[in-house]
Short mmCIF file of C-alpha atoms in Angstrom, two decimals:
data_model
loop_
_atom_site.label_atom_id
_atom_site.label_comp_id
_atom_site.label_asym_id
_atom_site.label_seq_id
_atom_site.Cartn_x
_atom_site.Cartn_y
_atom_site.Cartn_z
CA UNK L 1 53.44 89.65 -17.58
CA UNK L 2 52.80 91.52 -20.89
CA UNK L 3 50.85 94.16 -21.30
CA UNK L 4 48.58 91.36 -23.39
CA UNK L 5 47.87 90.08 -21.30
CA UNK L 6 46.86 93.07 -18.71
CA UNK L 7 42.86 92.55 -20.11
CA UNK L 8 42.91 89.07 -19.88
CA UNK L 9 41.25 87.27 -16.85
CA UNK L 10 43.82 85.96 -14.59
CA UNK L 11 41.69 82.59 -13.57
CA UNK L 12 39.04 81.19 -14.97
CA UNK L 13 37.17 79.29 -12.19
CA UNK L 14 34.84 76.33 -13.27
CA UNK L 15 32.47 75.58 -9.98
CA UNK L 16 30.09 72.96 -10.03
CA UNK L 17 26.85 73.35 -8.01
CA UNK L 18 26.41 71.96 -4.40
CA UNK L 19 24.76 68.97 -3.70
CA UNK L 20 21.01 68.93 -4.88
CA UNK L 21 17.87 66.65 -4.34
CA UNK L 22 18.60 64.90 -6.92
CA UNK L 23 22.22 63.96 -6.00
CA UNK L 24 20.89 62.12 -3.09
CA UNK L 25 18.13 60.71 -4.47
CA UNK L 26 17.20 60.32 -8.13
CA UNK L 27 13.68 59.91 -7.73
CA UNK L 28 13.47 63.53 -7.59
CA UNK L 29 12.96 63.86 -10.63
CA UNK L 30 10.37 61.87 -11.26
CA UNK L 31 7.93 64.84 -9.81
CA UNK L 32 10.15 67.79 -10.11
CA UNK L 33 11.88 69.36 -13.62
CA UNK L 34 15.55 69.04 -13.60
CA UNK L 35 15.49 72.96 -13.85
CA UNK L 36 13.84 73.32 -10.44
CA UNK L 37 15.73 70.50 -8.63
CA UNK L 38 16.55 72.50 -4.97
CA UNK L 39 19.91 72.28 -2.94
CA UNK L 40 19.71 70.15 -0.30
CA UNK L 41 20.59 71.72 3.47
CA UNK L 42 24.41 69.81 3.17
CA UNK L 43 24.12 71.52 -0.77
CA UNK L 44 24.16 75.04 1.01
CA UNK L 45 26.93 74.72 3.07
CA UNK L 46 29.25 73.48 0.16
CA UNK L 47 28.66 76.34 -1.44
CA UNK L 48 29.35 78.74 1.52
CA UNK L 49 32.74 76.61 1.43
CA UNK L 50 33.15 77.04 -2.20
CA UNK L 51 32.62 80.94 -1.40
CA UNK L 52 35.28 81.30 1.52
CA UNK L 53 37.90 79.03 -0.36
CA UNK L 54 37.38 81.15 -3.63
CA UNK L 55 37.66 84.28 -1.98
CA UNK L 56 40.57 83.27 -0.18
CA UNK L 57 42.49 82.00 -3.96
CA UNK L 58 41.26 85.50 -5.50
CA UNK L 59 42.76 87.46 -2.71
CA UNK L 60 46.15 85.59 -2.01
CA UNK L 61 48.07 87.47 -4.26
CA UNK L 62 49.16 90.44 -1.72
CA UNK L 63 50.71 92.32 -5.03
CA UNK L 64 46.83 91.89 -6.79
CA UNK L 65 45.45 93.59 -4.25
CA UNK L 66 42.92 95.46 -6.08
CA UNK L 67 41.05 92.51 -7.81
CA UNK L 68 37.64 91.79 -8.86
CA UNK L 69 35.31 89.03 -10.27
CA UNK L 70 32.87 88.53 -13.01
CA UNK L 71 30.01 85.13 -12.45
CA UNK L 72 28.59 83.41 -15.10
CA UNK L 73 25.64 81.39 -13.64
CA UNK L 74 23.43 78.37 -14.99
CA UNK L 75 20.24 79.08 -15.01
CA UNK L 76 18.81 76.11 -12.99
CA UNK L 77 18.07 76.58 -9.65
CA UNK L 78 20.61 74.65 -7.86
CA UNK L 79 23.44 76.85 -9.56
CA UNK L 80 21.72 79.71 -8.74
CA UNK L 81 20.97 79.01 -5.24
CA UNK L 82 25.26 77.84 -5.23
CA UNK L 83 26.14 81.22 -6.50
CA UNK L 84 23.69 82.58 -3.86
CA UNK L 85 25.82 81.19 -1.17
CA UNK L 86 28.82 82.01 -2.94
CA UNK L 87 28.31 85.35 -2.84
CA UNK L 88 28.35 85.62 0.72
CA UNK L 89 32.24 85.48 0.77
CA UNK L 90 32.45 88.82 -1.42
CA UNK L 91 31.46 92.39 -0.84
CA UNK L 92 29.77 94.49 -3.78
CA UNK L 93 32.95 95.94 -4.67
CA UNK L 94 34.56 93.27 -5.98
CA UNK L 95 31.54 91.75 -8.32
CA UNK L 96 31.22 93.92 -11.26
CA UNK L 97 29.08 91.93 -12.56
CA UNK L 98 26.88 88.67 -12.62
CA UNK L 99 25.16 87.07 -15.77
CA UNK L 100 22.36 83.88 -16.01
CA UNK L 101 24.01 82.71 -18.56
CA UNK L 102 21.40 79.39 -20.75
CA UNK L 103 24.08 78.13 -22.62
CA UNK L 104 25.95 76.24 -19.72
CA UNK L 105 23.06 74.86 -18.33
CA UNK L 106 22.50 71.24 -17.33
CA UNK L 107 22.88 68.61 -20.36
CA UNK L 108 19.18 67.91 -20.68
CA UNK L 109 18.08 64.41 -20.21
CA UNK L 110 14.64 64.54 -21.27
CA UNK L 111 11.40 65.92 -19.43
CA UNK L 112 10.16 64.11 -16.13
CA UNK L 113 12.40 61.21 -15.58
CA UNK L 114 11.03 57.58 -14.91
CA UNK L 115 13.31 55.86 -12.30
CA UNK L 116 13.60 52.37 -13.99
CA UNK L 117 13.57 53.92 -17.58
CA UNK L 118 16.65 56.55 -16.81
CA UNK L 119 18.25 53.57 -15.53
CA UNK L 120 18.13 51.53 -18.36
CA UNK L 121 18.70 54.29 -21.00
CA UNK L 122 21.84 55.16 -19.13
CA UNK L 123 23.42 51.51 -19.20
CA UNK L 124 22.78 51.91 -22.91
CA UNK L 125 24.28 55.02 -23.23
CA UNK L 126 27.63 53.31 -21.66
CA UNK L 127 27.39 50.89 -24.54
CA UNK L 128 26.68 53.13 -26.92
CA UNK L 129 29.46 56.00 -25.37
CA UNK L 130 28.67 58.88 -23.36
CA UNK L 131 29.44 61.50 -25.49
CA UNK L 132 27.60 60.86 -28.79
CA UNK L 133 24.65 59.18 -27.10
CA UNK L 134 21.59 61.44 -27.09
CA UNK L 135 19.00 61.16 -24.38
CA UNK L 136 15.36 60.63 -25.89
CA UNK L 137 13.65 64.04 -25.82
CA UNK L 138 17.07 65.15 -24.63
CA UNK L 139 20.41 65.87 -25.76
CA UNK L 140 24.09 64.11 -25.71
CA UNK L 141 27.11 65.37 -24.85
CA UNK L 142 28.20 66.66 -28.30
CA UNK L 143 25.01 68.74 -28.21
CA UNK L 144 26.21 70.07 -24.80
CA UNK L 145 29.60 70.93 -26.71
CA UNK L 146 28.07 73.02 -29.68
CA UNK L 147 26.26 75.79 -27.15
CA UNK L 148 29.46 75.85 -25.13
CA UNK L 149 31.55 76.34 -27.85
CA UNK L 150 29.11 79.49 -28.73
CA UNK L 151 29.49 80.38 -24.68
CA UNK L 152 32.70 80.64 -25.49
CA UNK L 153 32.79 82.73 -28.66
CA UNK L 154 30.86 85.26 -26.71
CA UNK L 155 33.40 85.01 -23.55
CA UNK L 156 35.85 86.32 -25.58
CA UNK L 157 33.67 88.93 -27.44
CA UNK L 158 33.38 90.06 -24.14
CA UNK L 159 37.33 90.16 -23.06
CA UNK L 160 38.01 91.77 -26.31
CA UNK L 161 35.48 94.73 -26.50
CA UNK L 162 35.87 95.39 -22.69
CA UNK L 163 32.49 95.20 -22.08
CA UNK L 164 32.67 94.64 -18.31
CA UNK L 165 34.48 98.00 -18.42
CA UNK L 166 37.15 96.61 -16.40
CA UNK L 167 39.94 99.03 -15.28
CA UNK L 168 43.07 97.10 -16.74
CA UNK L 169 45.23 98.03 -13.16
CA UNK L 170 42.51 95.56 -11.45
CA UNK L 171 43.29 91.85 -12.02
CA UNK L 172 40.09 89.99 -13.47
CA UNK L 173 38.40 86.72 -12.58
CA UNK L 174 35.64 84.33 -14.35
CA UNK L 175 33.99 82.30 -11.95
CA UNK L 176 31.22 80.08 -14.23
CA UNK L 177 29.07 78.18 -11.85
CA UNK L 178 27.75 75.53 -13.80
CA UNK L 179 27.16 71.40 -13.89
CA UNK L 180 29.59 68.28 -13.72
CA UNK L 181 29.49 67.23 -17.40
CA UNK L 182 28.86 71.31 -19.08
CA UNK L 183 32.33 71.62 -16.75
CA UNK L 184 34.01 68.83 -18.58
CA UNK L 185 32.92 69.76 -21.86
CA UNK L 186 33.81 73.30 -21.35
CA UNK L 187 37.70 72.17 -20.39
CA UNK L 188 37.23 69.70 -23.42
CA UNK L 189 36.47 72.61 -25.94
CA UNK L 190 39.24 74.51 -23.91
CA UNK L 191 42.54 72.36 -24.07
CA UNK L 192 40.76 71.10 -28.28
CA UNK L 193 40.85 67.61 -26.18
CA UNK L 194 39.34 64.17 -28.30
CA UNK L 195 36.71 62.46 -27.85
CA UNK L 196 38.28 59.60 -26.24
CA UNK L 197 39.93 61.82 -23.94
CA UNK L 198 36.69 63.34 -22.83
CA UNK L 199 35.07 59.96 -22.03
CA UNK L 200 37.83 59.07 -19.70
CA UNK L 201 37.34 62.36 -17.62
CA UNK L 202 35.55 62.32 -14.20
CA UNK L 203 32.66 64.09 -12.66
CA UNK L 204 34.17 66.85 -10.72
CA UNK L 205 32.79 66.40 -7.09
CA UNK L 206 29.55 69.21 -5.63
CA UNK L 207 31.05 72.67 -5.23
CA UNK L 208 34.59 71.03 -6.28
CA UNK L 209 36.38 74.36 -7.95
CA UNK L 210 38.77 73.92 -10.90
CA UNK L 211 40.92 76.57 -11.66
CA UNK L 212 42.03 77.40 -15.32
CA UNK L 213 45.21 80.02 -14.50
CA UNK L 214 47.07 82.52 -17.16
CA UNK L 215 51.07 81.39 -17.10
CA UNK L 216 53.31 83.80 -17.90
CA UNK L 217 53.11 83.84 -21.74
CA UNK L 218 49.35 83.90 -21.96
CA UNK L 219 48.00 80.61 -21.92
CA UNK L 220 45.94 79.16 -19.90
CA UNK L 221 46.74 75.79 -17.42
CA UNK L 222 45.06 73.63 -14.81
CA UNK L 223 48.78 72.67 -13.65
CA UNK L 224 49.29 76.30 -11.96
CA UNK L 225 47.09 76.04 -9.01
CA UNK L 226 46.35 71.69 -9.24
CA UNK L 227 48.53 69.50 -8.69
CA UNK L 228 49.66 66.36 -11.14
CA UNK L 229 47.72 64.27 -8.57
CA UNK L 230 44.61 66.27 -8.92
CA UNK L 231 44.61 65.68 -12.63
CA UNK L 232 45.40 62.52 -12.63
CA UNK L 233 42.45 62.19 -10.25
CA UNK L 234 39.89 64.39 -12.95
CA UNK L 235 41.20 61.64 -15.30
CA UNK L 236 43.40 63.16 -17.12
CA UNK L 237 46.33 60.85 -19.22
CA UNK L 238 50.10 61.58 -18.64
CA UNK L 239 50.14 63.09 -22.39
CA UNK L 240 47.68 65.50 -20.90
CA UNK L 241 49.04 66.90 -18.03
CA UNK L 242 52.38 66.66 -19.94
CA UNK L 243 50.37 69.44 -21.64
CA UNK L 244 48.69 71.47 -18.90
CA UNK L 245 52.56 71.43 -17.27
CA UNK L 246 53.89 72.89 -20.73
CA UNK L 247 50.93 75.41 -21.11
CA UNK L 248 52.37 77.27 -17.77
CA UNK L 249 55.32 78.90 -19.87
CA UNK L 250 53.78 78.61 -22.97
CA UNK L 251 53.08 81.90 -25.22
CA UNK L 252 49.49 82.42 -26.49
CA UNK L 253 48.74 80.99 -29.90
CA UNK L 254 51.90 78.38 -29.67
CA UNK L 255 51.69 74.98 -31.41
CA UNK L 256 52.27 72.44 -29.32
CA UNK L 257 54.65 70.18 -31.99
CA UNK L 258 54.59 66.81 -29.92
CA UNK L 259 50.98 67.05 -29.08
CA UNK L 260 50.31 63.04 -29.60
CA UNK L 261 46.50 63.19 -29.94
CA UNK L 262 46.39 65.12 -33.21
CA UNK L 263 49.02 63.11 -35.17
CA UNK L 264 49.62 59.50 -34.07
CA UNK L 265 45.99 58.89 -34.20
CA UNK L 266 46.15 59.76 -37.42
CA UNK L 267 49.56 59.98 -39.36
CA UNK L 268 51.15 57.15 -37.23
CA UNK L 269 53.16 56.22 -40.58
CA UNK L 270 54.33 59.48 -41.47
CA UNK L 271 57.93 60.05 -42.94
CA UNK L 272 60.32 62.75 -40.76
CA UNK L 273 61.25 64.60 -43.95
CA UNK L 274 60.07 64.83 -47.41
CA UNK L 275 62.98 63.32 -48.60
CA UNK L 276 62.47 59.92 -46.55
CA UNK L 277 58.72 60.03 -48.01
CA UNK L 278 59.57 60.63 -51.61
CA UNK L 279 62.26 57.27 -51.18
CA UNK L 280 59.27 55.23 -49.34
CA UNK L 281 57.34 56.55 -51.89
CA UNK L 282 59.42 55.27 -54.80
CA UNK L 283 60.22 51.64 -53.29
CA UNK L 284 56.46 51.26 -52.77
CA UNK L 285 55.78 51.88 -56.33
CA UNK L 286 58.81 49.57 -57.07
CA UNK L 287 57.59 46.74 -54.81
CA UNK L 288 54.10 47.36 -57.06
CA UNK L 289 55.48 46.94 -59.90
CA UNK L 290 57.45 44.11 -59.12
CA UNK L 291 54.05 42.15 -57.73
CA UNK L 292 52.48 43.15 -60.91
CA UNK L 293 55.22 41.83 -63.08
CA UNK L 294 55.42 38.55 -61.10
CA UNK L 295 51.42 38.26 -61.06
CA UNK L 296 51.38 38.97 -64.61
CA UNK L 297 54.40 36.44 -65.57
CA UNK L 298 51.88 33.45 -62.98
CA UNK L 299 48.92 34.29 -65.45
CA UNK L 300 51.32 33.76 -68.62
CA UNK L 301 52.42 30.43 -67.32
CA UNK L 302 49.24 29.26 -65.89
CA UNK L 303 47.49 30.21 -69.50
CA UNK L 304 50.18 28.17 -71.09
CA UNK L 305 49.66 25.13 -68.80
CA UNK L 306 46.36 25.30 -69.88
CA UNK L 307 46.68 25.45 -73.68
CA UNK L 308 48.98 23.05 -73.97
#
């Protein structure tokens, strides 16, 4: 690897909080604020899984032996209580350091939440589509998107002025411990994926762990430590894990040329050269001007059928 690359986090780990009240039974939050929804008892001991089977990623590499990790933490109670448990697997030494971070909190769905009313408002949102539709007194997806994005500009503030102080012989690791849909939009903002793409994603599972790895060049991929069934599983479209599998080799800041979303959605007619354009341009323009000719010879002869 480059010496980049040396500052840049090897992984970064997207966790999604263990099961809560609320996953088992909606009526939770009826009575209690999203923010304070609790883990349930099977919630805990996901997370004490998620802690064991990230400690054992983060320490397979026997020539990384001298690694360390950085959390990023929601601050809503059942992603604190996850990181809690988490922690567990990990001795001081290799946590230098651990931030609440607001930004990648929950999407917020409103204030107490009537059963029947959530219910209905969410059938509508499928109509409507999930990520432009706003909850009332709440947000929508693309509101979610605009604080992650600014996450994200300070994430890198971060890497770049070395303000974990992290010794660049130790490799580095970003675990974010977050929610389902802040995960998806975060991987959304990530990979620059559409719209449409992001509506065909699924809801990563309680304490499921997805793993963003640096390839060899210095981008990131989800196809170094998943496997194509994994993604196709998340919901990902061949085009995209064409992509992930391309990102493993692929050098920081590369264009992707045959990336399909950004051009045959919109320049599905496009010439190959500017030679075959400036000839399609010119037999348009003929075919015009033949159409005009012919439409204005039809109005000649119609106005001389008609004064005669």
């Amino acid at each position: 690897m480059s010496s980049d690359n040396k500052l840049l986090p090897k992984r970064i780990i997207l966790v999604r909080h263990g099961e809560s009240e609320g996953n088992l039974d909606t009526s939770a939050y009826t009575t209690t604020p999203d923010h304070k929804i609790q883990l349930t008892e099977s919630g805990l001991l996901q997370a004490q899984e998620a802690g064991a089977r990230l400690r054992a990623l983060l320490s397979s590499n026997p020539s990384s032996p001298e690694w360390r990790v950085c959390f990023y933490v929601s601050p809503y109670d059942r992603t604190r209580s996850t990181l809690r448990e988490i922690g567990r697997s990990f001795s001081r030494r290799r946590v230098i350091g651990v931030r609440e971070e607001c930004r990648i909190r929950e999407q917020d769905f409103g204030n107490f939440q009537v059963k029947e009313r959530m219910r209905a408002t969410k059938k509508v949102r499928e109509r409507f589509g999930r990520f432009f539709y706003r909850f009332p007194e709440g947000e929508s997806a693309a509101d979610v998107f605009d604080r992650v994005s600014s996450f994200l500009e300070s994430l890198w503030r971060d890497i770049d002025m070395n303000r974990l102080h992290m010794n660049p012989t130790h490799e580095l690791n970003f675990v974010i411990v977050s929610h389902g849909l802040t995960s998806r939009v975060f991987l959304m903002k990530w990979f620059k994926w559409t719209v449409e793409q992001f509506e065909a994603l699924n809801n990563p599972g309680n304490s499921e762990i997805r793993v963003m790895e640096l390839g060899q060049g210095g981008d990131y991929s989800l196809a170094i430590h998943h496997t194509e069934e994994e993604l196709e599983r998340w919901g990902l479209s061949p085009e995209m894990i064409a992509d992930q599998k391309w990102r493993v080799n692929a050098h920081k800041g590369e264009w992707k040329e045959d990336c399909k979303w950004y051009f045959g959605d919109f320049f599905d007619h496009m010439a190959d050269s500017d030679h075959e354009s400036e000839a399609d341009g010119t037999e348009e323009v003929v075919t015009n001007l033949n159409l005009l000719t012919n439409s204005e010879d039809n109005n000649e002869e119609l106005c001389n059928g008609q004064c005669s």
